[in-house]
């Protein structure tokens, strides 16, 4: 068995159902791979000795800037499913409405560069936002308590709030500015595993391609199949609601999972150079070469 370790970008959720399904059905083992999947809440990109790490394109590029050898090899959804959520009572319907409100943020500088841009684009002043440094694990305990708004993935936090009967406002950042339709969540591989075990990488990705096609075709059945690998407090109705939301954006127009679009990647990468978050573009930022046809 060839051992591979995957670090998820958060605790296991419906973004990761393809990973969990492949593990549950034994597809990795059948292909000679012993895959360990680890997930937890974190806002800063760390590989923790893994071969593959999940996260946003931005974090991969920052890692390259710091000399950490990571290359993007897959994107989980064909549209960036992220934006700003708040309780309806906070009155935040667009980026400029964040002025005077409490917005949670992560430590990396890219967060501020990106949010400053989208708020300015909407005619607002980022410096008038009250920033709360917090890596949100419990959205219900956050909104209306320690913060008014949070940058989230719509598939999870929004569904948690709706399932709890909350009235919310939400705007997808990519609908406001195309740079925000970047590759997130995505999967990166270390340069070591790409160099030394390329066939294992190909096998790993093609199993995920198979698994996510299954999830897209049968969202209800597949997510319930891996429910025991999800957070213990995630109800069946929440998981089904969330997976149904994701199903239409998992595959590209050819019905394939994971392929990275140059347009989506380049928009954000070029902005990060322009904003001074990274110094330059690099040749090995991402690749689709480890997928089959």
Short mmCIF file of C-alpha atoms in Angstrom, two decimals:
data_model
loop_
_atom_site.label_atom_id
_atom_site.label_comp_id
_atom_site.label_asym_id
_atom_site.label_seq_id
_atom_site.Cartn_x
_atom_site.Cartn_y
_atom_site.Cartn_z
CA UNK A 1 0.00 0.00 0.00
CA UNK A 2 1.19 3.49 -0.85
CA UNK A 3 0.54 5.86 2.06
CA UNK A 4 -0.90 9.32 1.34
CA UNK A 5 -2.05 11.97 3.82
CA UNK A 6 -4.67 14.63 3.11
CA UNK A 7 -5.30 17.70 5.29
CA UNK A 8 -8.71 19.22 4.69
CA UNK A 9 -9.29 22.97 4.87
CA UNK A 10 -11.88 22.63 7.66
CA UNK A 11 -13.66 19.89 9.51
CA UNK A 12 -15.14 17.29 7.10
CA UNK A 13 -18.25 18.67 5.42
CA UNK A 14 -20.15 18.40 2.16
CA UNK A 15 -17.32 20.02 0.19
CA UNK A 16 -15.36 16.86 1.03
CA UNK A 17 -18.00 14.20 0.39
CA UNK A 18 -16.06 12.85 -2.60
CA UNK A 19 -12.99 12.20 -0.43
CA UNK A 20 -15.09 10.51 2.24
CA UNK A 21 -17.10 8.44 -0.24
CA UNK A 22 -13.96 7.10 -1.91
CA UNK A 23 -12.61 6.19 1.53
CA UNK A 24 -15.86 4.60 2.68
CA UNK A 25 -16.30 2.48 -0.45
CA UNK A 26 -12.70 1.30 -0.37
CA UNK A 27 -11.81 2.78 -3.75
CA UNK A 28 -8.47 4.11 -2.54
CA UNK A 29 -7.47 0.75 -1.06
CA UNK A 30 -8.58 -1.12 -4.17
CA UNK A 31 -6.15 1.07 -6.11
CA UNK A 32 -3.29 0.38 -3.70
CA UNK A 33 -3.53 3.65 -1.75
CA UNK A 34 -3.64 3.91 2.03
CA UNK A 35 -5.16 7.40 2.41
CA UNK A 36 -5.37 9.23 5.73
CA UNK A 37 -7.82 12.16 5.78
CA UNK A 38 -7.55 14.73 8.55
CA UNK A 39 -9.74 17.80 8.96
CA UNK A 40 -10.01 20.62 11.49
CA UNK A 41 -10.84 24.32 11.60
CA UNK A 42 -7.90 26.48 10.55
CA UNK A 43 -7.39 29.77 8.75
CA UNK A 44 -3.66 29.60 8.06
CA UNK A 45 -2.30 27.13 5.52
CA UNK A 46 -0.13 24.42 7.08
CA UNK A 47 0.75 21.09 5.46
CA UNK A 48 1.23 19.17 8.73
CA UNK A 49 3.46 16.74 6.85
CA UNK A 50 0.69 15.86 4.39
CA UNK A 51 1.02 15.05 0.70
CA UNK A 52 -2.16 16.95 -0.19
CA UNK A 53 -3.70 19.97 1.48
CA UNK A 54 -7.06 21.61 0.80
CA UNK A 55 -7.67 25.33 0.88
CA UNK A 56 -8.11 28.41 -1.29
CA UNK A 57 -5.88 29.21 -4.26
CA UNK A 58 -4.75 32.34 -2.39
CA UNK A 59 -3.20 30.31 0.41
CA UNK A 60 -1.34 28.08 -2.04
CA UNK A 61 0.16 31.15 -3.73
CA UNK A 62 1.19 32.57 -0.37
CA UNK A 63 2.88 29.27 0.44
CA UNK A 64 4.86 29.46 -2.80
CA UNK A 65 5.85 33.01 -1.88
CA UNK A 66 7.19 31.72 1.46
CA UNK A 67 9.14 28.94 -0.24
CA UNK A 68 6.70 26.13 0.63
CA UNK A 69 6.46 23.82 -2.38
CA UNK A 70 2.76 23.43 -3.19
CA UNK A 71 1.04 23.24 -6.57
CA UNK A 72 -2.72 23.36 -7.11
CA UNK A 73 -3.94 20.12 -8.70
CA UNK A 74 -7.75 20.29 -8.42
CA UNK A 75 -10.65 22.58 -7.56
CA UNK A 76 -13.63 21.18 -5.70
CA UNK A 77 -16.37 23.30 -7.29
CA UNK A 78 -16.60 24.98 -10.68
CA UNK A 79 -17.85 28.19 -9.08
CA UNK A 80 -16.42 29.77 -5.93
CA UNK A 81 -19.22 29.17 -3.47
CA UNK A 82 -18.21 31.83 -0.97
CA UNK A 83 -19.37 35.19 0.26
CA UNK A 84 -20.48 37.25 3.24
CA UNK A 85 -23.32 36.05 5.49
CA UNK A 86 -25.08 37.98 8.24
CA UNK A 87 -28.34 37.84 10.14
CA UNK A 88 -31.05 39.83 8.36
CA UNK A 89 -31.44 42.06 11.42
CA UNK A 90 -27.89 43.41 10.89
CA UNK A 91 -28.97 45.10 7.65
CA UNK A 92 -25.93 44.01 5.63
CA UNK A 93 -27.11 43.53 2.05
CA UNK A 94 -23.95 44.52 0.15
CA UNK A 95 -20.23 45.12 0.85
CA UNK A 96 -20.52 48.82 1.72
CA UNK A 97 -23.08 47.95 4.41
CA UNK A 98 -20.23 46.41 6.39
CA UNK A 99 -19.15 49.90 7.50
CA UNK A 100 -19.63 50.17 11.25
CA UNK A 101 -20.27 46.43 11.56
CA UNK A 102 -18.17 43.63 13.05
CA UNK A 103 -16.57 41.38 10.43
CA UNK A 104 -14.56 38.30 11.37
CA UNK A 105 -11.23 37.91 9.62
CA UNK A 106 -8.27 35.59 9.34
CA UNK A 107 -4.69 36.66 9.96
CA UNK A 108 -3.20 36.39 6.42
CA UNK A 109 -2.76 39.73 4.64
CA UNK A 110 -4.58 38.52 1.52
CA UNK A 111 -7.88 38.64 3.41
CA UNK A 112 -7.59 42.38 3.96
CA UNK A 113 -6.37 43.11 0.43
CA UNK A 114 -9.27 41.19 -1.09
CA UNK A 115 -11.97 42.54 1.22
CA UNK A 116 -10.67 46.10 0.92
CA UNK A 117 -11.05 45.77 -2.86
CA UNK A 118 -14.62 44.47 -2.81
CA UNK A 119 -15.78 47.06 -0.25
CA UNK A 120 -14.15 49.88 -2.23
CA UNK A 121 -15.69 48.56 -5.48
CA UNK A 122 -19.09 48.94 -3.81
CA UNK A 123 -18.34 52.49 -2.65
CA UNK A 124 -17.51 51.66 0.95
CA UNK A 125 -14.53 52.29 3.26
CA UNK A 126 -12.83 49.15 4.58
CA UNK A 127 -11.19 51.12 7.39
CA UNK A 128 -14.63 51.82 8.86
CA UNK A 129 -15.30 48.11 9.43
CA UNK A 130 -14.75 46.72 12.93
CA UNK A 131 -12.54 43.67 12.43
CA UNK A 132 -12.76 40.65 14.73
CA UNK A 133 -9.84 38.21 14.45
CA UNK A 134 -11.60 34.86 14.64
CA UNK A 135 -11.49 31.54 12.81
CA UNK A 136 -15.19 30.72 12.94
CA UNK A 137 -16.08 27.14 13.81
CA UNK A 138 -19.64 27.71 15.05
CA UNK A 139 -21.59 30.20 12.91
CA UNK A 140 -24.63 30.12 15.21
CA UNK A 141 -22.54 31.20 18.20
CA UNK A 142 -20.80 33.90 16.16
CA UNK A 143 -23.39 35.99 14.30
CA UNK A 144 -25.19 38.47 16.51
CA UNK A 145 -22.87 37.65 19.39
CA UNK A 146 -19.19 38.35 18.70
CA UNK A 147 -19.61 39.51 15.09
CA UNK A 148 -22.18 40.71 12.58
CA UNK A 149 -20.79 39.16 9.39
CA UNK A 150 -18.44 36.38 8.30
CA UNK A 151 -16.88 35.24 5.03
CA UNK A 152 -18.20 31.71 4.57
CA UNK A 153 -18.80 28.90 2.12
CA UNK A 154 -22.48 29.01 1.25
CA UNK A 155 -22.81 25.24 1.24
CA UNK A 156 -22.24 24.93 4.98
CA UNK A 157 -22.68 27.99 7.21
CA UNK A 158 -25.66 29.33 5.26
CA UNK A 159 -27.35 25.95 5.43
CA UNK A 160 -26.64 25.67 9.17
CA UNK A 161 -28.26 29.07 9.72
CA UNK A 162 -31.29 28.29 7.56
CA UNK A 163 -31.71 24.89 9.19
CA UNK A 164 -31.78 26.67 12.56
CA UNK A 165 -34.58 28.91 11.33
CA UNK A 166 -32.47 32.08 11.04
CA UNK A 167 -33.27 34.81 8.51
CA UNK A 168 -30.07 35.78 6.72
CA UNK A 169 -28.58 38.11 4.15
CA UNK A 170 -25.86 36.77 1.88
CA UNK A 171 -23.95 37.98 -1.15
CA UNK A 172 -21.59 35.89 -3.23
CA UNK A 173 -18.38 37.88 -3.69
CA UNK A 174 -17.85 36.52 -7.19
CA UNK A 175 -21.11 38.11 -8.29
CA UNK A 176 -19.67 41.51 -7.34
CA UNK A 177 -16.12 41.19 -8.64
CA UNK A 178 -14.81 38.39 -10.93
CA UNK A 179 -11.56 38.02 -8.98
CA UNK A 180 -13.63 36.38 -6.24
CA UNK A 181 -14.66 33.49 -8.48
CA UNK A 182 -11.23 32.09 -7.70
CA UNK A 183 -10.31 28.45 -7.12
CA UNK A 184 -11.62 27.67 -3.67
CA UNK A 185 -11.89 25.26 -2.10
CA UNK A 186 -9.09 23.57 -3.98
CA UNK A 187 -6.50 20.81 -3.54
CA UNK A 188 -2.73 21.27 -3.66
CA UNK A 189 0.04 18.68 -3.69
CA UNK A 190 3.55 19.01 -2.34
CA UNK A 191 6.29 19.25 -4.92
CA UNK A 192 7.83 16.17 -3.31
CA UNK A 193 4.85 13.89 -3.99
CA UNK A 194 4.43 15.30 -7.52
CA UNK A 195 8.09 14.65 -8.27
CA UNK A 196 8.58 11.31 -6.54
CA UNK A 197 5.15 9.61 -6.82
CA UNK A 198 3.35 11.02 -9.87
CA UNK A 199 1.43 7.80 -10.54
CA UNK A 200 0.03 7.82 -7.00
CA UNK A 201 -1.13 11.40 -7.58
CA UNK A 202 -2.83 10.41 -10.84
CA UNK A 203 -4.56 7.47 -9.18
CA UNK A 204 -5.66 9.62 -6.24
CA UNK A 205 -7.15 12.34 -8.47
CA UNK A 206 -8.92 9.97 -10.81
CA UNK A 207 -10.56 8.20 -7.86
CA UNK A 208 -11.75 11.60 -6.61
CA UNK A 209 -13.06 12.40 -10.09
CA UNK A 210 -15.07 9.18 -10.00
CA UNK A 211 -16.32 9.86 -6.46
CA UNK A 212 -17.43 13.44 -7.09
CA UNK A 213 -19.28 12.43 -10.26
CA UNK A 214 -21.19 9.99 -8.07
CA UNK A 215 -21.91 12.75 -5.53
CA UNK A 216 -23.14 15.11 -8.25
CA UNK A 217 -25.48 12.45 -9.62
CA UNK A 218 -26.76 11.20 -6.25
CA UNK A 219 -26.31 13.95 -3.63
CA UNK A 220 -28.81 12.65 -1.06
CA UNK A 221 -27.69 9.03 -1.06
CA UNK A 222 -23.95 9.70 -1.10
CA UNK A 223 -23.90 12.27 1.69
CA UNK A 224 -25.97 10.05 3.95
CA UNK A 225 -23.61 7.18 3.19
CA UNK A 226 -20.75 9.15 4.77
CA UNK A 227 -22.77 10.85 7.51
CA UNK A 228 -20.80 9.03 10.20
CA UNK A 229 -17.62 10.75 8.90
CA UNK A 230 -19.19 14.23 9.20
CA UNK A 231 -19.62 16.32 12.38
CA UNK A 232 -21.75 14.48 14.93
CA UNK A 233 -24.22 17.35 15.22
CA UNK A 234 -24.91 17.52 11.45
CA UNK A 235 -28.47 16.31 10.90
CA UNK A 236 -29.58 14.36 7.84
CA UNK A 237 -31.70 17.29 6.66
CA UNK A 238 -28.73 19.68 6.93
CA UNK A 239 -26.45 17.34 5.00
CA UNK A 240 -29.00 16.76 2.24
CA UNK A 241 -29.77 20.50 1.99
CA UNK A 242 -26.07 21.26 1.72
CA UNK A 243 -25.19 18.51 -0.78
CA UNK A 244 -28.11 19.43 -3.03
CA UNK A 245 -26.81 23.00 -3.05
CA UNK A 246 -23.36 21.82 -4.18
CA UNK A 247 -24.38 19.16 -6.71
CA UNK A 248 -24.91 21.56 -9.68
CA UNK A 249 -21.47 23.18 -9.32
CA UNK A 250 -19.27 20.12 -8.72
CA UNK A 251 -18.63 19.25 -12.39
CA UNK A 252 -17.57 21.20 -15.46
CA UNK A 253 -19.51 21.37 -18.74
CA UNK A 254 -17.92 18.07 -19.83
CA UNK A 255 -19.14 16.38 -16.65
CA UNK A 256 -15.65 16.17 -15.14
CA UNK A 257 -14.57 17.05 -11.61
CA UNK A 258 -11.56 19.01 -10.46
CA UNK A 259 -10.15 20.65 -13.56
CA UNK A 260 -8.73 24.11 -12.86
CA UNK A 261 -9.79 26.93 -15.17
CA UNK A 262 -6.96 29.29 -16.15
CA UNK A 263 -9.39 32.21 -16.16
CA UNK A 264 -10.50 31.59 -12.59
CA UNK A 265 -6.97 31.05 -11.34
CA UNK A 266 -5.33 33.94 -13.17
CA UNK A 267 -7.85 36.60 -12.12
CA UNK A 268 -7.05 36.24 -8.42
CA UNK A 269 -3.35 35.49 -8.88
CA UNK A 270 -2.84 38.64 -10.96
CA UNK A 271 -4.70 40.70 -8.35
CA UNK A 272 -2.48 39.36 -5.56
CA UNK A 273 0.60 40.52 -7.46
CA UNK A 274 -1.00 43.91 -8.09
CA UNK A 275 -1.89 44.24 -4.38
CA UNK A 276 1.63 43.25 -3.28
CA UNK A 277 0.47 40.12 -1.45
CA UNK A 278 2.81 38.03 -3.61
CA UNK A 279 5.80 39.32 -5.55
CA UNK A 280 5.27 37.55 -8.88
CA UNK A 281 3.52 34.78 -10.80
CA UNK A 282 5.25 31.38 -10.95
CA UNK A 283 5.23 28.56 -13.49
CA UNK A 284 4.23 25.82 -11.05
CA UNK A 285 1.18 27.46 -9.45
CA UNK A 286 -1.30 24.86 -10.72
CA UNK A 287 -1.62 21.97 -13.16
CA UNK A 288 -4.30 19.70 -14.64
CA UNK A 289 -1.78 17.20 -15.98
CA UNK A 290 -2.47 14.52 -13.38
CA UNK A 291 -6.05 13.96 -14.53
CA UNK A 292 -7.02 11.38 -17.10
CA UNK A 293 -9.34 12.26 -19.95
#
